[in-house]
């Protein structure tokens, strides 16, 4: 199989910050992602990307991912965790739980996986899948099941194409292990998994066991190598004194949607998700305008002066105005000077079924989905 090796910290940073850019405000903290993969290199684990088409049809693959709200843990939440006796962790961070979840899924099914697929692109979620593959001595697929980050299992290509995703293993940082053997539909698999993640304050997951031929029918190919190239170009633009925001936008064929300073962020953690809105006061060519972004873990609706501008499934990226470093909704705060970039989603999410699960009406908004390239004319 043709493989690409990640062998240096710069490789790691390029991959993780490229994935975090595609995470649309979710997908986990990229600093954690860099940390866990740098540790993997220090442990001399081999990190390899393999093209999906080079995986044998009969090889077994699984998907590893984190589940739960991306909201910061308040003092009240930490006190609540202590009351439940959650004081001693196996390891820090949900991303580090994915190797444990994959091992449990192998044990439950009585098979060994030949490759691991990330569920999405994100700073920590992709890193956790890469770590799971490296820990098990197998490659990670150069691809994922969404082409961005999403809050719900049903918003993935395997679910759109009616593939089996159970059994699902849930393994949290404390050592609690649950198995979702069956679920009557994808929405219930998501709900059950999220409620388990609420109980464990986040959990590592493994599921979507598929042979190579089925994986190849559903995976969005080449997204990890593309993320690495995006991360490299943005980093080199900064080093050369060029505009990294423009570099990211041009590489992805995207649009500059807004520039401004964050004036406020309202949020709540509910049912395993972080819900909220971000307000941004315009600056430079956007002076006098106001943007509002609604998020459910990830960014899904952007309004400018009260008019819908871009919606999911297209991507709404918030990055630092000077460095183009992606900022998750966990970390975004008042005063941050940001650029908002829009990027086309992959085509499967523009199908009828794709829009049912990731369009604005899925999130309860009476807004018609209009492709970003049409809105930007």
PDB file of N, CA, C and O in Angstrom, residues 242-298:
ATOM      1  N   UNK A 242       3.616  37.129   4.344  1.00  0.00           N
ATOM      2  CA  UNK A 242       2.451  37.235   3.479  1.00  0.00           C
ATOM      3  C   UNK A 242       1.175  37.144   4.316  1.00  0.00           C
ATOM      4  O   UNK A 242       1.206  36.868   5.520  1.00  0.00           O
ATOM      5  N   UNK A 243       0.042  37.358   3.685  1.00  0.00           N
ATOM      6  CA  UNK A 243      -1.245  37.315   4.379  1.00  0.00           C
ATOM      7  C   UNK A 243      -1.723  35.866   4.487  1.00  0.00           C
ATOM      8  O   UNK A 243      -2.167  35.284   3.491  1.00  0.00           O
ATOM      9  N   UNK A 244      -1.649  35.258   5.689  1.00  0.00           N
ATOM     10  CA  UNK A 244      -2.035  33.850   5.811  1.00  0.00           C
ATOM     11  C   UNK A 244      -3.533  33.630   5.643  1.00  0.00           C
ATOM     12  O   UNK A 244      -3.954  32.548   5.212  1.00  0.00           O
ATOM     13  N   UNK A 245      -4.355  34.632   5.955  1.00  0.00           N
ATOM     14  CA  UNK A 245      -5.792  34.487   5.760  1.00  0.00           C
ATOM     15  C   UNK A 245      -6.093  34.343   4.267  1.00  0.00           C
ATOM     16  O   UNK A 245      -6.847  33.461   3.845  1.00  0.00           O
ATOM     17  N   UNK A 246      -5.484  35.187   3.462  1.00  0.00           N
ATOM     18  CA  UNK A 246      -5.679  35.098   2.012  1.00  0.00           C
ATOM     19  C   UNK A 246      -5.136  33.778   1.479  1.00  0.00           C
ATOM     20  O   UNK A 246      -5.735  33.158   0.587  1.00  0.00           O
ATOM     21  N   UNK A 247      -4.007  33.317   2.008  1.00  0.00           N
ATOM     22  CA  UNK A 247      -3.426  32.055   1.557  1.00  0.00           C
ATOM     23  C   UNK A 247      -4.380  30.899   1.814  1.00  0.00           C
ATOM     24  O   UNK A 247      -4.608  30.055   0.934  1.00  0.00           O
ATOM     25  N   UNK A 248      -4.958  30.861   3.026  1.00  0.00           N
ATOM     26  CA  UNK A 248      -5.917  29.798   3.356  1.00  0.00           C
ATOM     27  C   UNK A 248      -7.146  29.878   2.460  1.00  0.00           C
ATOM     28  O   UNK A 248      -7.622  28.858   1.940  1.00  0.00           O
ATOM     29  N   UNK A 249      -7.648  31.076   2.266  1.00  0.00           N
ATOM     30  CA  UNK A 249      -8.850  31.275   1.465  1.00  0.00           C
ATOM     31  C   UNK A 249      -8.616  30.848   0.019  1.00  0.00           C
ATOM     32  O   UNK A 249      -9.432  30.145  -0.576  1.00  0.00           O
ATOM     33  N   UNK A 250      -7.486  31.237  -0.532  1.00  0.00           N
ATOM     34  CA  UNK A 250      -7.210  30.903  -1.927  1.00  0.00           C
ATOM     35  C   UNK A 250      -6.945  29.416  -2.104  1.00  0.00           C
ATOM     36  O   UNK A 250      -7.365  28.816  -3.102  1.00  0.00           O
ATOM     37  N   UNK A 251      -6.254  28.796  -1.142  1.00  0.00           N
ATOM     38  CA  UNK A 251      -5.971  27.367  -1.261  1.00  0.00           C
ATOM     39  C   UNK A 251      -7.266  26.562  -1.275  1.00  0.00           C
ATOM     40  O   UNK A 251      -7.409  25.600  -2.028  1.00  0.00           O
ATOM     41  N   UNK A 252      -8.233  26.957  -0.452  1.00  0.00           N
ATOM     42  CA  UNK A 252      -9.493  26.226  -0.358  1.00  0.00           C
ATOM     43  C   UNK A 252     -10.538  26.715  -1.363  1.00  0.00           C
ATOM     44  O   UNK A 252     -11.646  26.188  -1.409  1.00  0.00           O
ATOM     45  N   UNK A 253     -10.202  27.716  -2.158  1.00  0.00           N
ATOM     46  CA  UNK A 253     -11.195  28.251  -3.080  1.00  0.00           C
ATOM     47  C   UNK A 253     -12.358  28.874  -2.343  1.00  0.00           C
ATOM     48  O   UNK A 253     -13.510  28.783  -2.792  1.00  0.00           O
ATOM     49  N   UNK A 254     -12.059  29.512  -1.206  1.00  0.00           N
ATOM     50  CA  UNK A 254     -13.114  30.038  -0.349  1.00  0.00           C
ATOM     51  C   UNK A 254     -13.368  31.516  -0.552  1.00  0.00           C
ATOM     52  O   UNK A 254     -12.835  32.142  -1.472  1.00  0.00           O
ATOM     53  N   UNK A 255     -14.189  32.074   0.337  1.00  0.00           N
ATOM     54  CA  UNK A 255     -14.601  33.474   0.269  1.00  0.00           C
ATOM     55  C   UNK A 255     -14.368  34.133   1.625  1.00  0.00           C
ATOM     56  O   UNK A 255     -14.618  33.534   2.681  1.00  0.00           O
ATOM     57  N   UNK A 256     -13.899  35.373   1.603  1.00  0.00           N
ATOM     58  CA  UNK A 256     -13.827  36.159   2.829  1.00  0.00           C
ATOM     59  C   UNK A 256     -15.225  36.678   3.130  1.00  0.00           C
ATOM     60  O   UNK A 256     -15.792  37.464   2.361  1.00  0.00           O
ATOM     61  N   UNK A 257     -15.796  36.228   4.233  1.00  0.00           N
ATOM     62  CA  UNK A 257     -17.172  36.583   4.577  1.00  0.00           C
ATOM     63  C   UNK A 257     -17.261  37.791   5.502  1.00  0.00           C
ATOM     64  O   UNK A 257     -18.232  38.544   5.447  1.00  0.00           O
ATOM     65  N   UNK A 258     -16.229  37.967   6.361  1.00  0.00           N
ATOM     66  CA  UNK A 258     -16.313  39.042   7.357  1.00  0.00           C
ATOM     67  C   UNK A 258     -14.957  39.224   8.021  1.00  0.00           C
ATOM     68  O   UNK A 258     -14.150  38.298   8.089  1.00  0.00           O
ATOM     69  N   UNK A 259     -14.725  40.450   8.506  1.00  0.00           N
ATOM     70  CA  UNK A 259     -13.600  40.765   9.385  1.00  0.00           C
ATOM     71  C   UNK A 259     -14.131  41.596  10.537  1.00  0.00           C
ATOM     72  O   UNK A 259     -14.986  42.474  10.334  1.00  0.00           O
ATOM     73  N   UNK A 260     -13.621  41.336  11.731  1.00  0.00           N
ATOM     74  CA  UNK A 260     -14.076  42.145  12.847  1.00  0.00           C
ATOM     75  C   UNK A 260     -13.537  41.678  14.182  1.00  0.00           C
ATOM     76  O   UNK A 260     -12.665  40.804  14.252  1.00  0.00           O
ATOM     77  N   UNK A 261     -14.071  42.278  15.240  1.00  0.00           N
ATOM     78  CA  UNK A 261     -13.698  41.938  16.613  1.00  0.00           C
ATOM     79  C   UNK A 261     -14.902  41.312  17.306  1.00  0.00           C
ATOM     80  O   UNK A 261     -16.027  41.832  17.206  1.00  0.00           O
ATOM     81  N   UNK A 262     -14.662  40.211  17.990  1.00  0.00           N
ATOM     82  CA  UNK A 262     -15.750  39.531  18.712  1.00  0.00           C
ATOM     83  C   UNK A 262     -16.256  40.454  19.813  1.00  0.00           C
ATOM     84  O   UNK A 262     -15.482  40.902  20.674  1.00  0.00           O
ATOM     85  N   UNK A 263     -17.546  40.757  19.777  1.00  0.00           N
ATOM     86  CA  UNK A 263     -18.126  41.643  20.786  1.00  0.00           C
ATOM     87  C   UNK A 263     -18.881  40.886  21.863  1.00  0.00           C
ATOM     88  O   UNK A 263     -19.201  41.449  22.920  1.00  0.00           O
ATOM     89  N   UNK A 264     -19.152  39.613  21.623  1.00  0.00           N
ATOM     90  CA  UNK A 264     -19.847  38.835  22.638  1.00  0.00           C
ATOM     91  C   UNK A 264     -20.035  37.392  22.194  1.00  0.00           C
ATOM     92  O   UNK A 264     -20.015  37.095  20.997  1.00  0.00           O
ATOM     93  N   UNK A 265     -20.175  36.512  23.173  1.00  0.00           N
ATOM     94  CA  UNK A 265     -20.458  35.097  22.902  1.00  0.00           C
ATOM     95  C   UNK A 265     -21.342  34.579  24.017  1.00  0.00           C
ATOM     96  O   UNK A 265     -20.980  34.645  25.197  1.00  0.00           O
ATOM     97  N   UNK A 266     -22.507  34.079  23.651  1.00  0.00           N
ATOM     98  CA  UNK A 266     -23.423  33.459  24.606  1.00  0.00           C
ATOM     99  C   UNK A 266     -23.445  31.968  24.341  1.00  0.00           C
ATOM    100  O   UNK A 266     -23.547  31.537  23.190  1.00  0.00           O
ATOM    101  N   UNK A 267     -23.338  31.159  25.407  1.00  0.00           N
ATOM    102  CA  UNK A 267     -23.312  29.720  25.182  1.00  0.00           C
ATOM    103  C   UNK A 267     -23.882  28.969  26.372  1.00  0.00           C
ATOM    104  O   UNK A 267     -23.962  29.494  27.487  1.00  0.00           O
ATOM    105  N   UNK A 268     -24.253  27.719  26.103  1.00  0.00           N
ATOM    106  CA  UNK A 268     -24.646  26.795  27.159  1.00  0.00           C
ATOM    107  C   UNK A 268     -24.261  25.385  26.731  1.00  0.00           C
ATOM    108  O   UNK A 268     -24.196  25.074  25.545  1.00  0.00           O
ATOM    109  N   UNK A 269     -23.985  24.541  27.712  1.00  0.00           N
ATOM    110  CA  UNK A 269     -23.712  23.129  27.460  1.00  0.00           C
ATOM    111  C   UNK A 269     -24.974  22.358  27.797  1.00  0.00           C
ATOM    112  O   UNK A 269     -25.446  22.390  28.940  1.00  0.00           O
ATOM    113  N   UNK A 270     -25.517  21.668  26.779  1.00  0.00           N
ATOM    114  CA  UNK A 270     -26.809  21.005  26.956  1.00  0.00           C
ATOM    115  C   UNK A 270     -26.857  19.717  26.146  1.00  0.00           C
ATOM    116  O   UNK A 270     -26.579  19.721  24.953  1.00  0.00           O
ATOM    117  N   UNK A 271     -27.188  18.614  26.811  1.00  0.00           N
ATOM    118  CA  UNK A 271     -27.392  17.318  26.155  1.00  0.00           C
ATOM    119  C   UNK A 271     -26.173  16.860  25.359  1.00  0.00           C
ATOM    120  O   UNK A 271     -26.287  16.188  24.342  1.00  0.00           O
ATOM    121  N   UNK A 272     -24.992  17.234  25.823  1.00  0.00           N
ATOM    122  CA  UNK A 272     -23.777  16.777  25.171  1.00  0.00           C
ATOM    123  C   UNK A 272     -23.288  17.652  24.040  1.00  0.00           C
ATOM    124  O   UNK A 272     -22.383  17.253  23.299  1.00  0.00           O
ATOM    125  N   UNK A 273     -23.852  18.861  23.910  1.00  0.00           N
ATOM    126  CA  UNK A 273     -23.429  19.804  22.875  1.00  0.00           C
ATOM    127  C   UNK A 273     -23.185  21.173  23.507  1.00  0.00           C
ATOM    128  O   UNK A 273     -23.761  21.512  24.536  1.00  0.00           O
ATOM    129  N   UNK A 274     -22.365  21.960  22.837  1.00  0.00           N
ATOM    130  CA  UNK A 274     -22.200  23.367  23.192  1.00  0.00           C
ATOM    131  C   UNK A 274     -23.010  24.194  22.192  1.00  0.00           C
ATOM    132  O   UNK A 274     -22.701  24.209  20.996  1.00  0.00           O
ATOM    133  N   UNK A 275     -24.060  24.851  22.683  1.00  0.00           N
ATOM    134  CA  UNK A 275     -24.889  25.713  21.844  1.00  0.00           C
ATOM    135  C   UNK A 275     -24.539  27.167  22.127  1.00  0.00           C
ATOM    136  O   UNK A 275     -24.248  27.520  23.280  1.00  0.00           O
ATOM    137  N   UNK A 276     -24.631  28.010  21.098  1.00  0.00           N
ATOM    138  CA  UNK A 276     -24.419  29.421  21.370  1.00  0.00           C
ATOM    139  C   UNK A 276     -24.412  30.281  20.132  1.00  0.00           C
ATOM    140  O   UNK A 276     -24.594  29.806  19.007  1.00  0.00           O
ATOM    141  N   UNK A 277     -24.198  31.581  20.356  1.00  0.00           N
ATOM    142  CA  UNK A 277     -24.064  32.545  19.278  1.00  0.00           C
ATOM    143  C   UNK A 277     -22.857  33.431  19.553  1.00  0.00           C
ATOM    144  O   UNK A 277     -22.540  33.741  20.704  1.00  0.00           O
ATOM    145  N   UNK A 278     -22.197  33.812  18.487  1.00  0.00           N
ATOM    146  CA  UNK A 278     -21.061  34.725  18.543  1.00  0.00           C
ATOM    147  C   UNK A 278     -21.427  35.986  17.779  1.00  0.00           C
ATOM    148  O   UNK A 278     -21.962  35.912  16.668  1.00  0.00           O
ATOM    149  N   UNK A 279     -21.139  37.141  18.363  1.00  0.00           N
ATOM    150  CA  UNK A 279     -21.372  38.422  17.721  1.00  0.00           C
ATOM    151  C   UNK A 279     -20.030  39.045  17.359  1.00  0.00           C
ATOM    152  O   UNK A 279     -19.096  39.039  18.177  1.00  0.00           O
ATOM    153  N   UNK A 280     -19.939  39.604  16.154  1.00  0.00           N
ATOM    154  CA  UNK A 280     -18.693  40.188  15.671  1.00  0.00           C
ATOM    155  C   UNK A 280     -18.989  41.555  15.076  1.00  0.00           C
ATOM    156  O   UNK A 280     -19.828  41.680  14.173  1.00  0.00           O
ATOM    157  N   UNK A 281     -18.311  42.584  15.587  1.00  0.00           N
ATOM    158  CA  UNK A 281     -18.439  43.937  15.048  1.00  0.00           C
ATOM    159  C   UNK A 281     -17.464  44.103  13.900  1.00  0.00           C
ATOM    160  O   UNK A 281     -16.267  43.830  14.038  1.00  0.00           O
ATOM    161  N   UNK A 282     -17.947  44.583  12.760  1.00  0.00           N
ATOM    162  CA  UNK A 282     -17.130  44.671  11.567  1.00  0.00           C
ATOM    163  C   UNK A 282     -16.029  45.703  11.658  1.00  0.00           C
ATOM    164  O   UNK A 282     -16.136  46.708  12.379  1.00  0.00           O
ATOM    165  N   UNK A 283     -14.968  45.458  10.909  1.00  0.00           N
ATOM    166  CA  UNK A 283     -13.864  46.395  10.810  1.00  0.00           C
ATOM    167  C   UNK A 283     -13.356  46.404   9.372  1.00  0.00           C
ATOM    168  O   UNK A 283     -13.749  45.559   8.563  1.00  0.00           O
ATOM    169  N   UNK A 284     -12.502  47.382   9.074  1.00  0.00           N
ATOM    170  CA  UNK A 284     -11.975  47.575   7.733  1.00  0.00           C
ATOM    171  C   UNK A 284     -13.134  47.667   6.736  1.00  0.00           C
ATOM    172  O   UNK A 284     -14.061  48.443   6.943  1.00  0.00           O
ATOM    173  N   UNK A 285     -13.141  46.866   5.669  1.00  0.00           N
ATOM    174  CA  UNK A 285     -14.207  47.001   4.674  1.00  0.00           C
ATOM    175  C   UNK A 285     -15.584  46.587   5.204  1.00  0.00           C
ATOM    176  O   UNK A 285     -16.602  46.838   4.549  1.00  0.00           O
ATOM    177  N   UNK A 286     -15.627  45.965   6.407  1.00  0.00           N
ATOM    178  CA  UNK A 286     -16.897  45.552   7.008  1.00  0.00           C
ATOM    179  C   UNK A 286     -17.314  46.472   8.155  1.00  0.00           C
ATOM    180  O   UNK A 286     -18.244  46.149   8.898  1.00  0.00           O
ATOM    181  N   UNK A 287     -16.629  47.614   8.296  1.00  0.00           N
ATOM    182  CA  UNK A 287     -16.956  48.549   9.368  1.00  0.00           C
ATOM    183  C   UNK A 287     -18.421  48.985   9.262  1.00  0.00           C
ATOM    184  O   UNK A 287     -18.935  49.246   8.171  1.00  0.00           O
ATOM    185  N   UNK A 288     -19.091  49.044  10.411  1.00  0.00           N
ATOM    186  CA  UNK A 288     -20.493  49.424  10.449  1.00  0.00           C
ATOM    187  C   UNK A 288     -21.451  48.262  10.300  1.00  0.00           C
ATOM    188  O   UNK A 288     -22.661  48.443  10.430  1.00  0.00           O
ATOM    189  N   UNK A 289     -20.920  47.067  10.031  1.00  0.00           N
ATOM    190  CA  UNK A 289     -21.757  45.876   9.897  1.00  0.00           C
ATOM    191  C   UNK A 289     -21.574  44.976  11.124  1.00  0.00           C
ATOM    192  O   UNK A 289     -20.592  45.097  11.860  1.00  0.00           O
ATOM    193  N   UNK A 290     -22.511  44.072  11.326  1.00  0.00           N
ATOM    194  CA  UNK A 290     -22.418  43.120  12.436  1.00  0.00           C
ATOM    195  C   UNK A 290     -22.716  41.714  11.939  1.00  0.00           C
ATOM    196  O   UNK A 290     -23.680  41.497  11.202  1.00  0.00           O
ATOM    197  N   UNK A 291     -21.891  40.787  12.339  1.00  0.00           N
ATOM    198  CA  UNK A 291     -22.098  39.379  12.008  1.00  0.00           C
ATOM    199  C   UNK A 291     -22.541  38.624  13.249  1.00  0.00           C
ATOM    200  O   UNK A 291     -22.132  38.946  14.371  1.00  0.00           O
ATOM    201  N   UNK A 292     -23.388  37.620  13.028  1.00  0.00           N
ATOM    202  CA  UNK A 292     -23.800  36.709  14.107  1.00  0.00           C
ATOM    203  C   UNK A 292     -23.646  35.292  13.591  1.00  0.00           C
ATOM    204  O   UNK A 292     -24.060  34.982  12.472  1.00  0.00           O
ATOM    205  N   UNK A 293     -23.037  34.439  14.402  1.00  0.00           N
ATOM    206  CA  UNK A 293     -22.848  33.033  14.042  1.00  0.00           C
ATOM    207  C   UNK A 293     -23.524  32.178  15.106  1.00  0.00           C
ATOM    208  O   UNK A 293     -23.261  32.337  16.304  1.00  0.00           O
ATOM    209  N   UNK A 294     -24.382  31.261  14.657  1.00  0.00           N
ATOM    210  CA  UNK A 294     -24.985  30.286  15.571  1.00  0.00           C
ATOM    211  C   UNK A 294     -24.213  28.976  15.460  1.00  0.00           C
ATOM    212  O   UNK A 294     -23.891  28.520  14.356  1.00  0.00           O
ATOM    213  N   UNK A 295     -23.906  28.390  16.620  1.00  0.00           N
ATOM    214  CA  UNK A 295     -23.159  27.129  16.602  1.00  0.00           C
ATOM    215  C   UNK A 295     -23.802  26.081  17.494  1.00  0.00           C
ATOM    216  O   UNK A 295     -24.450  26.392  18.504  1.00  0.00           O
ATOM    217  N   UNK A 296     -23.665  24.855  17.055  1.00  0.00           N
ATOM    218  CA  UNK A 296     -23.942  23.672  17.870  1.00  0.00           C
ATOM    219  C   UNK A 296     -22.655  22.855  17.778  1.00  0.00           C
ATOM    220  O   UNK A 296     -22.437  22.108  16.820  1.00  0.00           O
ATOM    221  N   UNK A 297     -21.781  23.057  18.752  1.00  0.00           N
ATOM    222  CA  UNK A 297     -20.381  22.642  18.671  1.00  0.00           C
ATOM    223  C   UNK A 297     -19.697  23.365  17.514  1.00  0.00           C
ATOM    224  O   UNK A 297     -18.784  24.158  17.710  1.00  0.00           O
ATOM    225  N   UNK A 298     -20.128  23.100  16.269  1.00  0.00           N
ATOM    226  CA  UNK A 298     -19.564  23.753  15.082  1.00  0.00           C
ATOM    227  C   UNK A 298     -20.444  24.915  14.629  1.00  0.00           C
ATOM    228  O   UNK A 298     -21.612  25.010  14.995  1.00  0.00           O
TER     229      UNK A 298
END
